Short mmCIF file of C-alpha atoms in Angstrom, two decimals:
data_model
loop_
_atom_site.label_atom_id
_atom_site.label_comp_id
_atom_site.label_asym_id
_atom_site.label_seq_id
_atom_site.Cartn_x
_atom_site.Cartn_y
_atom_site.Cartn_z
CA UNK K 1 12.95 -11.98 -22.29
CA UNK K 2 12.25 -15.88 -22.01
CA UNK K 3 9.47 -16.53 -19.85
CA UNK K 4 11.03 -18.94 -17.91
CA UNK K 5 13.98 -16.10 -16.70
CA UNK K 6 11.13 -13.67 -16.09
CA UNK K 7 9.04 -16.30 -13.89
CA UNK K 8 12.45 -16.69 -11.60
CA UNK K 9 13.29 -13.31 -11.57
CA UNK K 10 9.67 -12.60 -10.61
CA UNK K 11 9.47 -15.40 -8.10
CA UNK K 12 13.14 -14.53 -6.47
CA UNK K 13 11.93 -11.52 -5.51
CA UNK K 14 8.64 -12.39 -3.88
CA UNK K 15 10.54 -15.22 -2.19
CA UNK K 16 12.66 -12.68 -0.81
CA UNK K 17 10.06 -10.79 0.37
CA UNK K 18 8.19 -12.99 2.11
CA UNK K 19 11.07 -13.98 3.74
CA UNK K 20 11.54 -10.38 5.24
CA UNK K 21 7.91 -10.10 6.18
CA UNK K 22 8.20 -13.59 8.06
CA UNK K 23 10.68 -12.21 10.44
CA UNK K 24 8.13 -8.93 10.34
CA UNK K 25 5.24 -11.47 11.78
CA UNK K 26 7.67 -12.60 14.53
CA UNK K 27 8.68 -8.57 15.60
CA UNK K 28 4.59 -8.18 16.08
CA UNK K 29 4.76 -10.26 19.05
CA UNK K 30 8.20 -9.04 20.41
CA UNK K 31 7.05 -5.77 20.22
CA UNK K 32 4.12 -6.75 22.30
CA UNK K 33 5.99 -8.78 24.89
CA UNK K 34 8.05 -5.23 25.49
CA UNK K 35 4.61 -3.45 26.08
CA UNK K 36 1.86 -5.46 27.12
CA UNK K 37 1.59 -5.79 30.95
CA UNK K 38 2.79 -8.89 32.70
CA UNK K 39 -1.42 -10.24 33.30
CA UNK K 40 -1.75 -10.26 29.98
CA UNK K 41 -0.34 -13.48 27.67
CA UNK K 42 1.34 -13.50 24.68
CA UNK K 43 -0.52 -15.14 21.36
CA UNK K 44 1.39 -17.10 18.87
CA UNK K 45 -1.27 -18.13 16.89
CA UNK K 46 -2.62 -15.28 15.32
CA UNK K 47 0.10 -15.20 13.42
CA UNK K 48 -0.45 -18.58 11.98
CA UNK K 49 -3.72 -17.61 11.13
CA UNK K 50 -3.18 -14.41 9.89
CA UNK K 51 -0.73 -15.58 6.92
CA UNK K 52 -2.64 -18.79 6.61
CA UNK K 53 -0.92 -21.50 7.59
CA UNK K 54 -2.30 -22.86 10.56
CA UNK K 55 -3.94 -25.95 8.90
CA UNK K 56 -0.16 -26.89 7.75
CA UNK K 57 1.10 -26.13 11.09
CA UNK K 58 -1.63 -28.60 12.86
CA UNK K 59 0.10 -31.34 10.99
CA UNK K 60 3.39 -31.27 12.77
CA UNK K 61 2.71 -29.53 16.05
CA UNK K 62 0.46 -30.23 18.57
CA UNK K 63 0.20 -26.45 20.17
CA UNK K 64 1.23 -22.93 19.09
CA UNK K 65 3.65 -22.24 22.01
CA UNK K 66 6.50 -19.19 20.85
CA UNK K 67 8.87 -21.96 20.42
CA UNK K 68 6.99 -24.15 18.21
CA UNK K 69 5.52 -21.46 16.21
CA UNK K 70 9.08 -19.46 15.68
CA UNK K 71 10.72 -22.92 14.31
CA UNK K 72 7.83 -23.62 12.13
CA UNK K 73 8.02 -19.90 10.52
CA UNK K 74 11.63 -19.81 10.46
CA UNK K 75 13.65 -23.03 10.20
CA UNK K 76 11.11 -26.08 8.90
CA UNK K 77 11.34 -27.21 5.94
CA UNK K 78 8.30 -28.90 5.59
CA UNK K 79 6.68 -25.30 5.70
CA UNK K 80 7.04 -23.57 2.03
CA UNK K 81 6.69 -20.09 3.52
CA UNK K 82 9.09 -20.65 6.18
CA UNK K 83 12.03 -17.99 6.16
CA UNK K 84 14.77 -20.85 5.76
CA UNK K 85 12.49 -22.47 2.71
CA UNK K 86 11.72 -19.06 1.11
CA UNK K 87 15.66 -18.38 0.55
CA UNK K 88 16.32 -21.21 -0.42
CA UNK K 89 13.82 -21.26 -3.18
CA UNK K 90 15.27 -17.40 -4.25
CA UNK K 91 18.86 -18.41 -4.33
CA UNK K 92 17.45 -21.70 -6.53
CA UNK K 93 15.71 -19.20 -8.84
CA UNK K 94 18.93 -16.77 -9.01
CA UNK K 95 21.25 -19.82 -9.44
CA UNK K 96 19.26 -20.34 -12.56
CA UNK K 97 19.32 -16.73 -14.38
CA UNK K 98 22.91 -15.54 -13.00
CA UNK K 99 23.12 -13.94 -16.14
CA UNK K 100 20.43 -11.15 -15.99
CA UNK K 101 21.13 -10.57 -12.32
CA UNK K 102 24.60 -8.76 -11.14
CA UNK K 103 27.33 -10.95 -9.55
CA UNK K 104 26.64 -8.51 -6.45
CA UNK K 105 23.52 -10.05 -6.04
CA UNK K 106 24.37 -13.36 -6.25
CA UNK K 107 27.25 -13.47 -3.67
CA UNK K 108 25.29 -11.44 -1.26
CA UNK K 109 22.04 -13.89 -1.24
CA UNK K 110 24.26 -17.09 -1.40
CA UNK K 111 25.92 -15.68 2.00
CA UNK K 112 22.72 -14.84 3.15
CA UNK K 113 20.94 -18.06 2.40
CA UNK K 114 24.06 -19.84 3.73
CA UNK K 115 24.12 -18.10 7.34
CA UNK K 116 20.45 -18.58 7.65
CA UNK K 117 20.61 -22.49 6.78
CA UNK K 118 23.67 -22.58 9.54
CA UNK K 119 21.85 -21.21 11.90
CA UNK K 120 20.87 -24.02 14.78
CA UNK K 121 17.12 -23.76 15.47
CA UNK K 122 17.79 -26.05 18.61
CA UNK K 123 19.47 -23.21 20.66
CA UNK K 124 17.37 -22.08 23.27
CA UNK K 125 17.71 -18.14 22.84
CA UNK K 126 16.87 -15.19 24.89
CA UNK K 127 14.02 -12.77 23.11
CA UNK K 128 16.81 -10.72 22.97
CA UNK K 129 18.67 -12.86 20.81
CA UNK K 130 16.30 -13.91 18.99
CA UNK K 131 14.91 -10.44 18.04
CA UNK K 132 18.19 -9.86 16.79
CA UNK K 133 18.19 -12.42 14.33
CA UNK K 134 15.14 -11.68 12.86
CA UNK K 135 16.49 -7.62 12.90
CA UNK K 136 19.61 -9.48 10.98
CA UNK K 137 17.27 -11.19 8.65
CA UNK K 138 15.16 -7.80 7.92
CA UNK K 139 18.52 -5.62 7.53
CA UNK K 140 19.91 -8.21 4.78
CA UNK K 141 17.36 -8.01 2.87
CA UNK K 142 17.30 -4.33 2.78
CA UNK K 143 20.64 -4.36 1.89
CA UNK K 144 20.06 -6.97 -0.97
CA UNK K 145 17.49 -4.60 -2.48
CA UNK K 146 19.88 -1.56 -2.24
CA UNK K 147 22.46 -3.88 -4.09
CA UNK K 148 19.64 -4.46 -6.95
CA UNK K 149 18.78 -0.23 -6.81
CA UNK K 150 22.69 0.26 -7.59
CA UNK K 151 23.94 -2.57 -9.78
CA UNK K 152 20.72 -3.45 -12.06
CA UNK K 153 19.77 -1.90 -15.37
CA UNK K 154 16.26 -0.72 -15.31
CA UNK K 155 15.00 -3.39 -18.30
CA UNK K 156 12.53 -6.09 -18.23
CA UNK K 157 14.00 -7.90 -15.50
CA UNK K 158 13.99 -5.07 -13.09
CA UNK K 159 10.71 -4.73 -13.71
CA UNK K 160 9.34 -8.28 -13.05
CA UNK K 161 11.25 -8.38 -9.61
CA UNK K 162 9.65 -5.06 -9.03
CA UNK K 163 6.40 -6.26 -9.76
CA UNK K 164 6.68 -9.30 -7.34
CA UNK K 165 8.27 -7.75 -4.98
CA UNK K 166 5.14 -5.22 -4.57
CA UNK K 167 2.41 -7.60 -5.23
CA UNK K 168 4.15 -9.73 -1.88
CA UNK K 169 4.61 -6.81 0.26
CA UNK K 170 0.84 -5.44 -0.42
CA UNK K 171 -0.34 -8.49 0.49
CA UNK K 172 1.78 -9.38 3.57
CA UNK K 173 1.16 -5.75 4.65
CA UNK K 174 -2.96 -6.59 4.78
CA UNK K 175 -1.91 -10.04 6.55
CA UNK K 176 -0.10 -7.57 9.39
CA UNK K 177 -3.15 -5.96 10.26
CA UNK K 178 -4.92 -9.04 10.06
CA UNK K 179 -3.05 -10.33 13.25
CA UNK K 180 -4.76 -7.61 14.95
CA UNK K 181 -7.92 -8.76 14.25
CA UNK K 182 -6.89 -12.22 15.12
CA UNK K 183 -5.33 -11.14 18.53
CA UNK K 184 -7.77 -11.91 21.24
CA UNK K 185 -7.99 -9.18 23.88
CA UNK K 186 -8.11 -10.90 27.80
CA UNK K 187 -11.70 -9.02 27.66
CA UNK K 188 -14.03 -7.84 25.24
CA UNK K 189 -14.65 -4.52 27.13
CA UNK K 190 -10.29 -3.45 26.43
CA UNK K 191 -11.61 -2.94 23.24
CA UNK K 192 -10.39 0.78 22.48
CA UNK K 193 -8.42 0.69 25.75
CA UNK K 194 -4.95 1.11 26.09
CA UNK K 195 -4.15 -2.64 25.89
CA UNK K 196 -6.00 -2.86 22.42
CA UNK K 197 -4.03 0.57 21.51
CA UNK K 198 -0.84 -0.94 22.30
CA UNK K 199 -1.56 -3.93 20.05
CA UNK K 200 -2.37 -1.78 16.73
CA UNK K 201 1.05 0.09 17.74
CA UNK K 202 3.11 -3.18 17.56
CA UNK K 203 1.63 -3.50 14.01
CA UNK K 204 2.84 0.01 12.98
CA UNK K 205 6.35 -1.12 14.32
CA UNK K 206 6.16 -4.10 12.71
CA UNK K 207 6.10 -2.66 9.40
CA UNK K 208 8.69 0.27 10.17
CA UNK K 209 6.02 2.46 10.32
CA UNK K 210 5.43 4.08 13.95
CA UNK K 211 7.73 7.37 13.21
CA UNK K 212 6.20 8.08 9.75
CA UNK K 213 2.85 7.74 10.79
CA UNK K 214 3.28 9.75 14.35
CA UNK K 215 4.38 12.60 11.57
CA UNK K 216 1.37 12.54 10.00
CA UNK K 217 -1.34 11.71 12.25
CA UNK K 218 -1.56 13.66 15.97
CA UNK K 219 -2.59 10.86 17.54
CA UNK K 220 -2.61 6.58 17.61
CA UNK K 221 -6.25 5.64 16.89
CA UNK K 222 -6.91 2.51 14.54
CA UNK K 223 -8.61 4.37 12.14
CA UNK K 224 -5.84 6.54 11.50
CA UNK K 225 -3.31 2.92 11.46
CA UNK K 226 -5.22 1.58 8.84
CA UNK K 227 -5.97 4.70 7.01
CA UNK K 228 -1.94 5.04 6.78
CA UNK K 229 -1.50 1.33 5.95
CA UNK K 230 -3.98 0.79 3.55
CA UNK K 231 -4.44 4.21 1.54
CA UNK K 232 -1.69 6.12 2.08
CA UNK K 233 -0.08 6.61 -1.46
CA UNK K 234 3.29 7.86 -0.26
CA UNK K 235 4.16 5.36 2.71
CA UNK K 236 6.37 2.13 1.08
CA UNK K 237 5.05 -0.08 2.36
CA UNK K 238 1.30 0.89 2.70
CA UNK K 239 -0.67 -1.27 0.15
CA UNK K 240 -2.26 1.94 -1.86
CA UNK K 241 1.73 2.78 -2.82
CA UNK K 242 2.34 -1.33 -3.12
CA UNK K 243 -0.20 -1.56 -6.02
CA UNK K 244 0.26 1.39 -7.44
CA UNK K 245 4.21 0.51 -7.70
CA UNK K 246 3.58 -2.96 -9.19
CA UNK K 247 0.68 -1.72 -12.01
CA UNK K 248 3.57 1.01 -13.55
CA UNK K 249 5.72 -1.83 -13.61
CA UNK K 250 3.38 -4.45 -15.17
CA UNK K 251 2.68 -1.43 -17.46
CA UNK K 252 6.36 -1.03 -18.22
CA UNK K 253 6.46 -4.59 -19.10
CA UNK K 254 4.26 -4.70 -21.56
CA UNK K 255 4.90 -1.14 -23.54
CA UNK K 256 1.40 0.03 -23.09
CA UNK K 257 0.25 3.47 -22.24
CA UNK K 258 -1.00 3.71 -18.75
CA UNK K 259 -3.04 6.68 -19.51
CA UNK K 260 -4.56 4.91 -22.64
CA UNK K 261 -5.90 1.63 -21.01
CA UNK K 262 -5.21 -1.82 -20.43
CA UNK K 263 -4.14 -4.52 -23.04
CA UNK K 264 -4.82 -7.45 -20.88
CA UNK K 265 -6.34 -9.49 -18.22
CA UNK K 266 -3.70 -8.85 -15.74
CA UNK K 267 -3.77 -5.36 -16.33
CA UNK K 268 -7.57 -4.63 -16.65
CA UNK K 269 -7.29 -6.64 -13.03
CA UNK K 270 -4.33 -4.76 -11.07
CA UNK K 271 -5.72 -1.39 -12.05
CA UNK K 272 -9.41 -1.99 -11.05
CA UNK K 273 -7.60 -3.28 -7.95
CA UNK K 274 -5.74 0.37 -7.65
CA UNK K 275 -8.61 2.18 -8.86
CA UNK K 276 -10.86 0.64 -5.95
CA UNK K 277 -8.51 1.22 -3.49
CA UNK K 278 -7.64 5.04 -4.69
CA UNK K 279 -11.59 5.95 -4.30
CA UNK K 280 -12.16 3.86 -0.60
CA UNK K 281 -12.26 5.79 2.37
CA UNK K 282 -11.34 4.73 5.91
CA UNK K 283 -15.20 4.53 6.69
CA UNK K 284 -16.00 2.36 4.16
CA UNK K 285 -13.05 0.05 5.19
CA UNK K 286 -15.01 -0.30 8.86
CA UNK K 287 -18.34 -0.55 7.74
CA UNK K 288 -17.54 -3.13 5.61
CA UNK K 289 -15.55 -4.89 8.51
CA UNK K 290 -11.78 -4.19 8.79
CA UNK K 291 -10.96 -8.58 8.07
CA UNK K 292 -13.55 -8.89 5.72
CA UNK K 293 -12.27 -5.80 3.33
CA UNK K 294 -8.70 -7.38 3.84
CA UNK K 295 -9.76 -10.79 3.21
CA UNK K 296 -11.25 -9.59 0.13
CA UNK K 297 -7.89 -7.85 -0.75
CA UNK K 298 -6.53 -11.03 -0.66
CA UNK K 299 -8.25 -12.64 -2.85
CA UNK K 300 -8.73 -10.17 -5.52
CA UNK K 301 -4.10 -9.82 -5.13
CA UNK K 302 -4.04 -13.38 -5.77
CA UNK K 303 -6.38 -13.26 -8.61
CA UNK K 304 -4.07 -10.74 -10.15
CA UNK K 305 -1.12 -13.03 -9.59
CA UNK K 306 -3.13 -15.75 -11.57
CA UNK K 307 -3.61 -13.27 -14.25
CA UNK K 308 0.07 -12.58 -14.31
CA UNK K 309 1.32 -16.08 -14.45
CA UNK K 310 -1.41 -16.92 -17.81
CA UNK K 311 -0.38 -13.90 -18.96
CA UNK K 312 3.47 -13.85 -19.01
CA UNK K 313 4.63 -17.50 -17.64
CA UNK K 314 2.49 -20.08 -18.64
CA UNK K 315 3.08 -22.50 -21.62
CA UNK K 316 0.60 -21.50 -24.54
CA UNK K 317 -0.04 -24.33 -27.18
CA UNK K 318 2.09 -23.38 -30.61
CA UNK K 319 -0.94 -22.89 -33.51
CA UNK K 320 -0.38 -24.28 -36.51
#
């Protein structure tokens, strides 16, 4: 496969992604509004700082109100992660390889894309109208990956979206339980009240993830939230199934034997990654401090996606 089709069928999919975990940020808060009490205010701005992109959004806005935060995260285009800019960049990168990907997939993005773009960000909506749009946004993109589940060969290319699409979701599901650590409580002694409880239960929603954990765990503590959202192996979206997902892919990729070692930098990286992870217990996650092991996350995922890009997508000089 030519690295350029693999870098857009990578790159579509993490666009994609993104794009559903965008509307995901703006559930955390709706989910709060429904159960905080009426004393306490809503926060907008965690979620800016949470997925990094506060310093951007101090350039064009003078205050992180819910209006000015939704528009910035949604519809402007001067933001690159914006939900309106990331599906716009994936239909660009399908445009360009329409011939690896299934004509299903193409004609359900385009419409996607297209009733996204149409969409007037001027309206002033009700929070229930605008939680519906984001639920419209989340469900479309569901649907888009069933469409790639039932029309695309399991080849190469499956296996690069696959690979992006994990890597993105790992790292956007770390960035969800960020917010709670950015979320400042009214005061410091709610801490491990029900307020604070109520927060870390908006984050389970956020993710689709209240009923599967409330099967698993008798009761809503955050240790058990990020033991589930971090280490559980089973969970799809917790990031110990997210990373373990994308290194059999990368494995697929390149023909090697999982079971027999790596056979280069991007693998020796992901499955240190997954090996860490695998051996880390909840405890260690606290004592370490709960942002700090996340932040570190971060960094190490993005490393890996360096590794990937050298390793598969850049241009390497011709020897002579």
């Amino acid at each position: 496969m030519l690295s350029r089709v693999a870098n857009s069928v990578y790159w579509m999919h993490r666009y994609i992604e993104r794009a559903e975990n965008y509307a995901r940020f703006m559930s955390v808060n709706f989910n709060l509004a429904l159960d905080l009490p009426p004393n306490v205010d809503q926060q907008w701005e965690p979620l800016l700082t949470a997925t990094a992109d506060n310093e951007r959004f101090k350039k064009y806005y003078s205050e992180p109100t819910r209006e000015n935060v939704i528009h910035f995260m949604t519809f402007d285009k001067r933001n690159p992660n914006s939900i309106v800019s990331c599906l716009s960049d994936a239909r660009e990168n399908a445009r360009t390889i329409r011939e690896v990907i299934s004509k299903e997939m193409w004609e359900h993005l385009n419409t996607f894309y297209l009733m996204v773009r149409d969409t007037s960000p001027k309206q002033q909506w009700e929070q229930t109208q605008t939680q519906n749009f984001f639920t419209e946004i989340r469900n479309s993109i569901q649907l888009f990956y069933g469409i790639i589940d039932a029309t695309i060969t399991r080849n190469e290319a499956w296996h690069f979206g696959r690979l992006g699409r994990f890597l993105e979701r790992a790292d956007k599901t770390s960035r969800f339980l960020d917010v709670k650590y950015f979320t400042l409580l009214p005061e410091i002694e709610l801490v491990g009240s029900t307020i604070d409880l109520m927060i870390w239960s908006a984050v389970l929603k956020s993710v689709s993830a209240y009923n599967m954990h409330r099967q698993q765990y008798r009761s809503l503590t955050p240790a058990s939230i990020v033991e589930f959202l971090i280490l559980d192996k089973m969970f799809p979206r917790a990031v110990a199934h997210c990373i373990r997902q994308a290194e059999l892919s990368l494995y697929e990729i390149s023909g090697n034997n999982i079971t027999q070692g790596f056979g280069n930098s991007a693998e020796r990286m992901l499955s240190k990654l997954r090996t860490d992870i695998e051996f880390t217990e909840t405890a260690d996650i606290f004592k370490t401090g709960l942002h700090q092991y996340l932040d570190n996350f971060q960094t190490r995922t993005n490393t890996v996606g360096d590794a990937i890009f050298q390793t598969y997508f850049d241009l390497k000089p011709i020897e002579v």
